[in-house]
Coordinates of C-alpha atoms (C1' of nucleotides) in Angstrom, one line a residue:
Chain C
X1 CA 9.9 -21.1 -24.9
X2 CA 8.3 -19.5 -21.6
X3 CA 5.6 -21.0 -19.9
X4 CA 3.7 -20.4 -17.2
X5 CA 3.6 -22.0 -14.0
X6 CA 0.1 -22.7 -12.9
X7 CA -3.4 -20.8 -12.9
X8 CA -2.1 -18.1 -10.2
X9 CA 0.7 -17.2 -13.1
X10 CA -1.2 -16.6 -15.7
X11 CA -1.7 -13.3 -15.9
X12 CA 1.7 -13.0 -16.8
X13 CA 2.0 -8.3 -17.1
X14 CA -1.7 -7.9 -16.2
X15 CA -2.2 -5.6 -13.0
X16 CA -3.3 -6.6 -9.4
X17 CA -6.8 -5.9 -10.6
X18 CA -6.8 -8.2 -13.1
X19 CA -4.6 -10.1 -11.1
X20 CA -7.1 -10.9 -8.7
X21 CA -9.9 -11.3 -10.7
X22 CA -7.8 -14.4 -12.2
X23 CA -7.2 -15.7 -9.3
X24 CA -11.1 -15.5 -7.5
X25 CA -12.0 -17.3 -11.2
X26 CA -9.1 -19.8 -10.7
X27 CA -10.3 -20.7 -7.0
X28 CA -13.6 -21.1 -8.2
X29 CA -12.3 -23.7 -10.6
X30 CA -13.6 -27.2 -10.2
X31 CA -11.3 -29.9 -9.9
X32 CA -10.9 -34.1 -8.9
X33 CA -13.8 -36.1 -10.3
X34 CA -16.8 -35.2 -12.6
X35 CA -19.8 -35.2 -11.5
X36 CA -22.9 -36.9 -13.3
X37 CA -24.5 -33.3 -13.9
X38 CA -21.2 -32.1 -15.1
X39 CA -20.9 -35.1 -17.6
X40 CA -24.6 -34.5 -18.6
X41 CA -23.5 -30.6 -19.2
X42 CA -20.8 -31.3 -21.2
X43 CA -22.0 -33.9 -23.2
X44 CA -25.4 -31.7 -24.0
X45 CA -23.1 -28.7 -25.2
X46 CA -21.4 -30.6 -27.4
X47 CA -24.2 -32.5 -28.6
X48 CA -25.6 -29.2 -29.7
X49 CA -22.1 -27.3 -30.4
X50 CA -20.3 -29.8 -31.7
X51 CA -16.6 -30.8 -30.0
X52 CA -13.6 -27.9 -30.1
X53 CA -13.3 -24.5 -28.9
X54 CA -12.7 -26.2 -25.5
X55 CA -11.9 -23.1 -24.2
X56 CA -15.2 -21.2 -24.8
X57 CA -16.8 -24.4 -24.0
X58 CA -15.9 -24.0 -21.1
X59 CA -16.9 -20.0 -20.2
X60 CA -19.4 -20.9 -21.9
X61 CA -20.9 -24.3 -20.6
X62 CA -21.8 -23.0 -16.9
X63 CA -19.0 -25.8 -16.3
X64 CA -16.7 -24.7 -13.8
X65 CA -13.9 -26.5 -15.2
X66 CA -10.7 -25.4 -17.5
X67 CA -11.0 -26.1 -21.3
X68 CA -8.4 -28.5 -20.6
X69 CA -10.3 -30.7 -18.1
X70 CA -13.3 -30.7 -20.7
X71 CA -11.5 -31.8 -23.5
X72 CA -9.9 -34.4 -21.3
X73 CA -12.7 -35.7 -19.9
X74 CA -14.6 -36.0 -23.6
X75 CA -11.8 -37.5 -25.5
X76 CA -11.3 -40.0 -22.4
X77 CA -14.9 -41.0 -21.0
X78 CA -17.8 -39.2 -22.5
X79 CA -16.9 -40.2 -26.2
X80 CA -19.5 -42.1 -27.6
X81 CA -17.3 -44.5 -29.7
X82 CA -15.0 -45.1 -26.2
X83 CA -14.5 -48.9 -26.0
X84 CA -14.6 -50.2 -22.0
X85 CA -13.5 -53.2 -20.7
X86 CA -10.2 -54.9 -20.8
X87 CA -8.0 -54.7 -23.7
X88 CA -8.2 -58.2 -25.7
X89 CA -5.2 -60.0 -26.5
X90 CA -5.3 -58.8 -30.1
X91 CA -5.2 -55.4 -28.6
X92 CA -2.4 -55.8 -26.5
X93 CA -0.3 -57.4 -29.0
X94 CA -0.8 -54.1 -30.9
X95 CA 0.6 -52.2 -28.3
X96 CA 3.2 -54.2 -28.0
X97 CA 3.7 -54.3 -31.2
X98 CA 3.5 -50.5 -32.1
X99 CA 5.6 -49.5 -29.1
X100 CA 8.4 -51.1 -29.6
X101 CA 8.2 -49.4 -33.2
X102 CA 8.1 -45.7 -32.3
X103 CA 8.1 -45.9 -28.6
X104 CA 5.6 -44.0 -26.1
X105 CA 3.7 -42.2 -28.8
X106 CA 0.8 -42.9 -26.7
X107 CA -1.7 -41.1 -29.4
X108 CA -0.2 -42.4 -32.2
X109 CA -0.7 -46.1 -30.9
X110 CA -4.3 -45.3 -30.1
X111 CA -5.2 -44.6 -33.7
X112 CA -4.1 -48.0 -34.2
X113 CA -7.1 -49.2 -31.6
X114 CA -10.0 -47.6 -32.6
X115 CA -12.4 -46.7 -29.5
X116 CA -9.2 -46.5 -27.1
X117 CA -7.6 -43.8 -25.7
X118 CA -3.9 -42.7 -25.4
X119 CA -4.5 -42.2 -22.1
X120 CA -5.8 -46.1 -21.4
X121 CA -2.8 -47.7 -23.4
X122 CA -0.4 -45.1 -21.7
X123 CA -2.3 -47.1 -18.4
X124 CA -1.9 -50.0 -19.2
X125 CA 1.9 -49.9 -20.2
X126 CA 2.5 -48.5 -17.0
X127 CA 0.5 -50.5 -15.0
X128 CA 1.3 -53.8 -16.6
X129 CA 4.0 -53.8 -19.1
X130 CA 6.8 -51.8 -17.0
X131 CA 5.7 -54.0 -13.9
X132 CA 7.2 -56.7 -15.5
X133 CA 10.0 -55.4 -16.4
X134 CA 10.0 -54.3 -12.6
X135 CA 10.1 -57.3 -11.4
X136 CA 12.6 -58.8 -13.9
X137 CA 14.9 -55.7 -13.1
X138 CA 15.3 -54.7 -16.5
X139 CA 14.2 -51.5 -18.3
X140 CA 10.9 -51.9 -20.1
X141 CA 12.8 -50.0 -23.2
X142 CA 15.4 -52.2 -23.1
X143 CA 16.7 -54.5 -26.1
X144 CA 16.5 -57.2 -23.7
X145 CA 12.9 -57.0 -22.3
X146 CA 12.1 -56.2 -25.9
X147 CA 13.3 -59.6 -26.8
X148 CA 11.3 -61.2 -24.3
X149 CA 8.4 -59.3 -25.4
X150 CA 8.7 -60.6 -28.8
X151 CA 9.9 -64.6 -27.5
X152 CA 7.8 -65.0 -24.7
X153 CA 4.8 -62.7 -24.5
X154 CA 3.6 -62.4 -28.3
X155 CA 3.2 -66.1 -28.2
X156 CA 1.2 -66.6 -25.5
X157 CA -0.8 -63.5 -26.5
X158 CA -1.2 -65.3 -29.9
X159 CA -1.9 -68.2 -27.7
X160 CA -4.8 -66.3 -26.2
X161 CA -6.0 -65.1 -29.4
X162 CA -6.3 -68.2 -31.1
X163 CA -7.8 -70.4 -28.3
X164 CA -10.4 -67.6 -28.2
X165 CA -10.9 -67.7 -32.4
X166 CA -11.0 -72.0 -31.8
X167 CA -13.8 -71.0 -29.4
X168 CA -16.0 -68.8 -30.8
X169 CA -14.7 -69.7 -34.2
X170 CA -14.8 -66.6 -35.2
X171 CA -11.7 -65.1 -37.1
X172 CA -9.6 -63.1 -35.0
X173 CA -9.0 -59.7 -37.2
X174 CA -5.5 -58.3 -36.3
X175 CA -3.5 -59.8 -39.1
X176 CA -5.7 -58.4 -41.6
X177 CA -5.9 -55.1 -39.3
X178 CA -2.6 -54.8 -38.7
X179 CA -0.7 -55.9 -41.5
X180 CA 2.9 -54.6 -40.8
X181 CA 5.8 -55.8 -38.5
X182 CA 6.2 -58.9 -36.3
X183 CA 2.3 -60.5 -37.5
X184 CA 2.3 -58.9 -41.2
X185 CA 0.4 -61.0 -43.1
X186 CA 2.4 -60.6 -45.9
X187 CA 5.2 -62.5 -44.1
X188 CA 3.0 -64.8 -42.4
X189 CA 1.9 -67.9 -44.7
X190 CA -1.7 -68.0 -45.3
X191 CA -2.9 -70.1 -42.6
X192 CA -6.0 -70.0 -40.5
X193 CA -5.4 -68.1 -37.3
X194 CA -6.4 -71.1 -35.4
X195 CA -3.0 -73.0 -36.5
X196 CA -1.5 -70.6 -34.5
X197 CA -0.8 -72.5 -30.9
X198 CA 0.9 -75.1 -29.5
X199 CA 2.1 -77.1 -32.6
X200 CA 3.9 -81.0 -31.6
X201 CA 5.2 -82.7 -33.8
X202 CA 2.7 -85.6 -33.1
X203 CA 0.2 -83.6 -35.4
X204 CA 2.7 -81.7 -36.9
X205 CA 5.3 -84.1 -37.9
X206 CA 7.3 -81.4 -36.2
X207 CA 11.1 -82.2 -36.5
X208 CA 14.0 -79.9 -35.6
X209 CA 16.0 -80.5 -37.9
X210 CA 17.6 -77.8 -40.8
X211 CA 16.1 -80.2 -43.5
X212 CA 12.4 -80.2 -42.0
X213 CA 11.5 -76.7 -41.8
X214 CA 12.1 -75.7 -45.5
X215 CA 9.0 -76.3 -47.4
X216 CA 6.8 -74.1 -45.9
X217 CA 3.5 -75.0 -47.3
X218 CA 3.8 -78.5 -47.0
X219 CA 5.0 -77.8 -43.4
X220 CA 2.0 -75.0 -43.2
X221 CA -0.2 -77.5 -44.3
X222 CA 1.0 -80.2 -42.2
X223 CA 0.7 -77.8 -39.0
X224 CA -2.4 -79.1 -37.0
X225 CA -3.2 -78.0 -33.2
X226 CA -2.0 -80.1 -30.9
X227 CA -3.4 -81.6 -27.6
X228 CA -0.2 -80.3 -25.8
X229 CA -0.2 -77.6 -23.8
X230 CA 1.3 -74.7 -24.1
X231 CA 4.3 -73.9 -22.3
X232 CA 2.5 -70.8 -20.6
X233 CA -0.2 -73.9 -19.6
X234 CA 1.8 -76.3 -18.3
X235 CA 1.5 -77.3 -14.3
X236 CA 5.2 -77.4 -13.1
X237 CA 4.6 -79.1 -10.5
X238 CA 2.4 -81.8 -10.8
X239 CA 3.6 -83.1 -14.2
X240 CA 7.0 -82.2 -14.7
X241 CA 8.2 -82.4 -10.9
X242 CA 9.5 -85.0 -8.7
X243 CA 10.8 -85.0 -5.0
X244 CA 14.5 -84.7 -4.9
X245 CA 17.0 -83.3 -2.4
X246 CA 17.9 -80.4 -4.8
X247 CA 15.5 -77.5 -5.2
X248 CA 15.1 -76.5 -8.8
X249 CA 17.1 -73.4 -8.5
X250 CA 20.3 -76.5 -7.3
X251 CA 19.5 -75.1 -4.0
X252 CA 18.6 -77.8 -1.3
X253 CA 15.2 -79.4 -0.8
X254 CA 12.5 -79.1 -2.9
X255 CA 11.6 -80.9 -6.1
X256 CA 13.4 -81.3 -9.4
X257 CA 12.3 -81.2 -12.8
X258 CA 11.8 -83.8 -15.0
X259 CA 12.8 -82.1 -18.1
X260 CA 12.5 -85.3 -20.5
X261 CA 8.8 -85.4 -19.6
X262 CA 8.1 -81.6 -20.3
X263 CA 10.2 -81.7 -23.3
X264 CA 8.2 -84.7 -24.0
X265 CA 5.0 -83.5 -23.4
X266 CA 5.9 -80.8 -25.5
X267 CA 6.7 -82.8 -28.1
X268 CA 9.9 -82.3 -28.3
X269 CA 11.8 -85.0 -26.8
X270 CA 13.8 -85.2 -30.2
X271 CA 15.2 -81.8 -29.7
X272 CA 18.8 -81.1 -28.7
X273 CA 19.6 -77.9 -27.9
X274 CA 22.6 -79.0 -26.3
X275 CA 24.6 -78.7 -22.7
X276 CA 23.0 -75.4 -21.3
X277 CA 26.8 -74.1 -20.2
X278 CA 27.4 -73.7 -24.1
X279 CA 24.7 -70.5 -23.9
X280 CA 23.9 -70.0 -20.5
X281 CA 27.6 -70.0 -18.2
X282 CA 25.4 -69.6 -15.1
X283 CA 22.6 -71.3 -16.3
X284 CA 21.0 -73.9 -13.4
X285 CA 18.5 -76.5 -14.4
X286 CA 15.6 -74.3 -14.1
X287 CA 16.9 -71.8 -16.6
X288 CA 18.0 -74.5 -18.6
X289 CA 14.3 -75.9 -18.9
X290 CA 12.8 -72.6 -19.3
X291 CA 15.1 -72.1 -21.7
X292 CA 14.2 -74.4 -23.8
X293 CA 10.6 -74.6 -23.4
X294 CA 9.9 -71.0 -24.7
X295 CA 12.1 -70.8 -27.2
X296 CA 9.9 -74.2 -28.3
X297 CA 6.6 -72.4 -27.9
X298 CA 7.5 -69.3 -29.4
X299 CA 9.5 -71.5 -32.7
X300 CA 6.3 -73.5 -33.0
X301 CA 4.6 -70.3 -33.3
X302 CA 6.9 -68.7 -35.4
X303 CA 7.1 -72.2 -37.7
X304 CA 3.0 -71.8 -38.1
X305 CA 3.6 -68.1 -39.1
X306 CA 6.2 -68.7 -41.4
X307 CA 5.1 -71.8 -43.4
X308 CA 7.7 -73.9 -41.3
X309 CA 11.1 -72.0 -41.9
X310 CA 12.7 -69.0 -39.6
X311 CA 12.9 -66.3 -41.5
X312 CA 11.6 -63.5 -39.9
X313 CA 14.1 -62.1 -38.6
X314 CA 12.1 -59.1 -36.4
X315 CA 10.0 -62.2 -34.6
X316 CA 13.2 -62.6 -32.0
X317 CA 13.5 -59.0 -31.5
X318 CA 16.4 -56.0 -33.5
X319 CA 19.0 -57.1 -31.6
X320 CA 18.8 -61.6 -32.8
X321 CA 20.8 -62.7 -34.9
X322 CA 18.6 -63.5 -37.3
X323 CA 18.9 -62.5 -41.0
X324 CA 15.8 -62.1 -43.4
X325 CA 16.1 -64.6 -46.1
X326 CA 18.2 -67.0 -43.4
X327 CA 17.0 -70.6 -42.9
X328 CA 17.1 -71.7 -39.5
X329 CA 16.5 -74.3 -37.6
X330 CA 15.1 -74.7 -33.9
X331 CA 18.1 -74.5 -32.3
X332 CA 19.8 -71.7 -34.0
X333 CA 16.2 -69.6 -33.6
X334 CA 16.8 -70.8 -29.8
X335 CA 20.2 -69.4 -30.1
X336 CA 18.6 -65.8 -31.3
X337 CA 16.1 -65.8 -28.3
X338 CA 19.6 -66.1 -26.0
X339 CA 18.6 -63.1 -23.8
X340 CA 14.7 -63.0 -23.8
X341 CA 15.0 -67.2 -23.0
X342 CA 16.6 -66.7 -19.3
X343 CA 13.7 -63.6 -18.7
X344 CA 11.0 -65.7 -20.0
X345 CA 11.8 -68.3 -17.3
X346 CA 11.3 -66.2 -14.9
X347 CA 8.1 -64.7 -15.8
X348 CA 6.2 -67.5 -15.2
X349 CA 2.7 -67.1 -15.4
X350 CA 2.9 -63.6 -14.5
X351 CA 1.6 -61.9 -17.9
Chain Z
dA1 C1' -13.6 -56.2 11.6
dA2 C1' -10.1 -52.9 10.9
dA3 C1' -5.9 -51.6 8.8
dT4 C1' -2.9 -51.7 5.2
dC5 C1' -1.4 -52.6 0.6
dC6 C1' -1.8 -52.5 -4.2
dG7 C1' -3.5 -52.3 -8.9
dA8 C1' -6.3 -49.8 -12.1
dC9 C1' -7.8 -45.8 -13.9
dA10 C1' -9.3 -40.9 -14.0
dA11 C1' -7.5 -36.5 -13.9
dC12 C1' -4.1 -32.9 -13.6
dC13 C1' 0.2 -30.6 -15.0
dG14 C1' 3.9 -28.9 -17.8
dC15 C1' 5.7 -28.6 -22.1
dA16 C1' 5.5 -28.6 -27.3
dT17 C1' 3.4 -27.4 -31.5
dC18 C1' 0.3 -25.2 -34.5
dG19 C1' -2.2 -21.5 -36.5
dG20 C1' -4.1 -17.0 -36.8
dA21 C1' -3.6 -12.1 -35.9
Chain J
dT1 C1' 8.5 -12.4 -38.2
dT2 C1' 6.8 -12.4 -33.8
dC3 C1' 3.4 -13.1 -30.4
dC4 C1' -0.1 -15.5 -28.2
dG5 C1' -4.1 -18.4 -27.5
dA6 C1' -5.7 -23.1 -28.4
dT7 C1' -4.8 -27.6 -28.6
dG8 C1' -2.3 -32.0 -28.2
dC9 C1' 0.9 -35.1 -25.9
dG10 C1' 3.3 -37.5 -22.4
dG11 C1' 4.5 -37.8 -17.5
dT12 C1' 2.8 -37.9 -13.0
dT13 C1' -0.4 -37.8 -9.2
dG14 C1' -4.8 -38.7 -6.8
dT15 C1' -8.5 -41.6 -5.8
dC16 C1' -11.1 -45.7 -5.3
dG17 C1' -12.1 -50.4 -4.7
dG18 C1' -10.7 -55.0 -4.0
dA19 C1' -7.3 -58.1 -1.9
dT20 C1' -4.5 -59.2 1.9
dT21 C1' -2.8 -59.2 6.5

DNA sequence: AAATCCGACAACCGCATCGGA
DNA sequence: TTCCGATGCGGTTGTCGGATT
């Protein structure tokens, strides 16, 4: 299909009269910013024409503006049913969520957030989502950084979500909302929201072995919140940390970490996830640690969604090697977040 | 205090699609 | 069936304000 490049083309066969006519009405268009008696315009047409017809809206208005640029402006900041503020945690698990389903169908993920725009979540991808993917060197649509989404930042979103239900105790909606992929609530056991943090096994009789994680109610109901911290919460430094001569990183100088007492502190000092070189040939310490610490927070948070047992298989991403209907245990779910693990250590506390 | 950097967000642009003539 | 205007969508750019140097 043709198109047309820019206001000065579009008078496609017209002659040089018409010609210039379009043009003297295209320099007289108004561009950048609105103004607030261009916003008060708009919005008074429409409150007495109703929205459409952006095109006559705009001959007609006394706005000196392209259809275009009024429809825009509407749909993105005059809208009475616009939501402002920061997206909430329930929100931007939703995006997460709904892009890695179908991708950057910006409008189509807005319908999913009522009062926000495409143009706000296409924002906020951009702005934040691909900026860690930046700085991990990976491609945002990538399997891997989609892993790590789904290991790492869904459970400290979920983290968010239910510190904020524990303190305002008011139920947070988006399983009820949502109701499909990685937080259906048909595949999550019915358990309050606020079960779903930082689990240890001092509350929740956690163990990590096969034979512990079967019985998903009793496990379900057994599943308390913990005073742990999450993983995402944790000071490095000043509890897990010690002076050495080795850097974390095995470089020289620095401090070393003390990975029984954040395993511990986790709760799970009984947890063997075996020599890091089995999984991770390059892995240092560091890795090892981080490693091992998110795949705990996000298999406590999968154990709370799941009545106790692994078996969602989309929670570690398309590409784990999880099966629905397969029982696992903490380490082979650890084994399934193989690629996300060594990303999620270097996020940090960047999300 | 000034300059520079950077993140967030509004707005624009080009292209695709739809529907009516 | 074709054409064309209107509308919608996604990528990109511009602008502004706060943070940092």
């Amino acid at each position: 299909m043709s198109r047309r490049k820019g206001a000065a083309a579009a008078g496609g066969g017209a002659g040089p009269m018409a010609m210039a006519a379009m043009e003297e009405e295209a320099a007289e268009l108004r561009r950048g910013p609105w103004t607030l008696e261009e916003d008060n315009l708009l919005m008074s047409y429409i409150a007495c024409h109703g929205e459409g017809r952006w095109n006559l809206l705009a001959r007609c208005s006394g706005l000196k503006r392209t259809g275009k640029s009024c429809r825009l402006r509407w749909l993105n900041y005059l809208k009475p049913d616009i939501k402002r503020g920061n997206l909430t945690a329930e929100e931007q698990l939703v995006i997460l969520e709904l892009h890695a389903k179908w991708g950057n169908r910006w409008s189509r993920i807005a319908q999913h957030l009522p009062g926000r725009t495409d143009n706000e979540i296409k924002n906020y991808w951009r702005t934040r989502v691909q900026k860690q993917a930046r700085q991990l060197k990976v491609d945002a649509n990538s399997a891997v950084f989609r892993d790590a989404v789904r290991c790492y930042w869904m459970p400290r979103l979920l983290d968010k979500m239910s510190m904020a239900a524990a303190s305002t105790a008011a139920p947070p909606p988006l399983m009820e909302q949502h109701g499909q992929g990685v937080l259906s609530s048909s595949q999550s056991p019915p358990i309050g929201s606020d079960q779903l943090c930082c689990y240890g096994p001092a509350a929740a009789g956690f163990d990590p072995s096969p034979s512990a994680s079967t019985s998903g109610s009793t496990a379900a109901a057994a599943l308390q919140p913990a005073p742990v911290p999450c993983f995402s919460e944790l000071n490095w430094e000043d509890q897990y940390c010690y002076p050495s001569g080795g850097d974390l990183d095995g470089g020289a100088g620095g401090m070393e970490l003390d990975s029984a007492a954040l395993l511990g502190s986790l709760g799970l000092d009984g947890l063997d996830l075996g020599p890091a070189e089995s999984y991770l040939p390059d892995a240092t310490l560091l890795d090892y640690l981080n490693y091992s610490s998110c795949t705990a927070n996000a298999a406590m948070n999968m154990m709370a969604m799941n009545g106790g047992s692994y078996n969602n298989s989309s929670y570690c991403g398309g590409g784990g090697a999880m099966v629905d209907g397969d029982h696992h245990d903490t380490t082979t779910a650890a084994t399934t977040c193989h690629a996300a693990r060594k990303l999620a250590g270097e996020w940090g506390g960047g999300i």
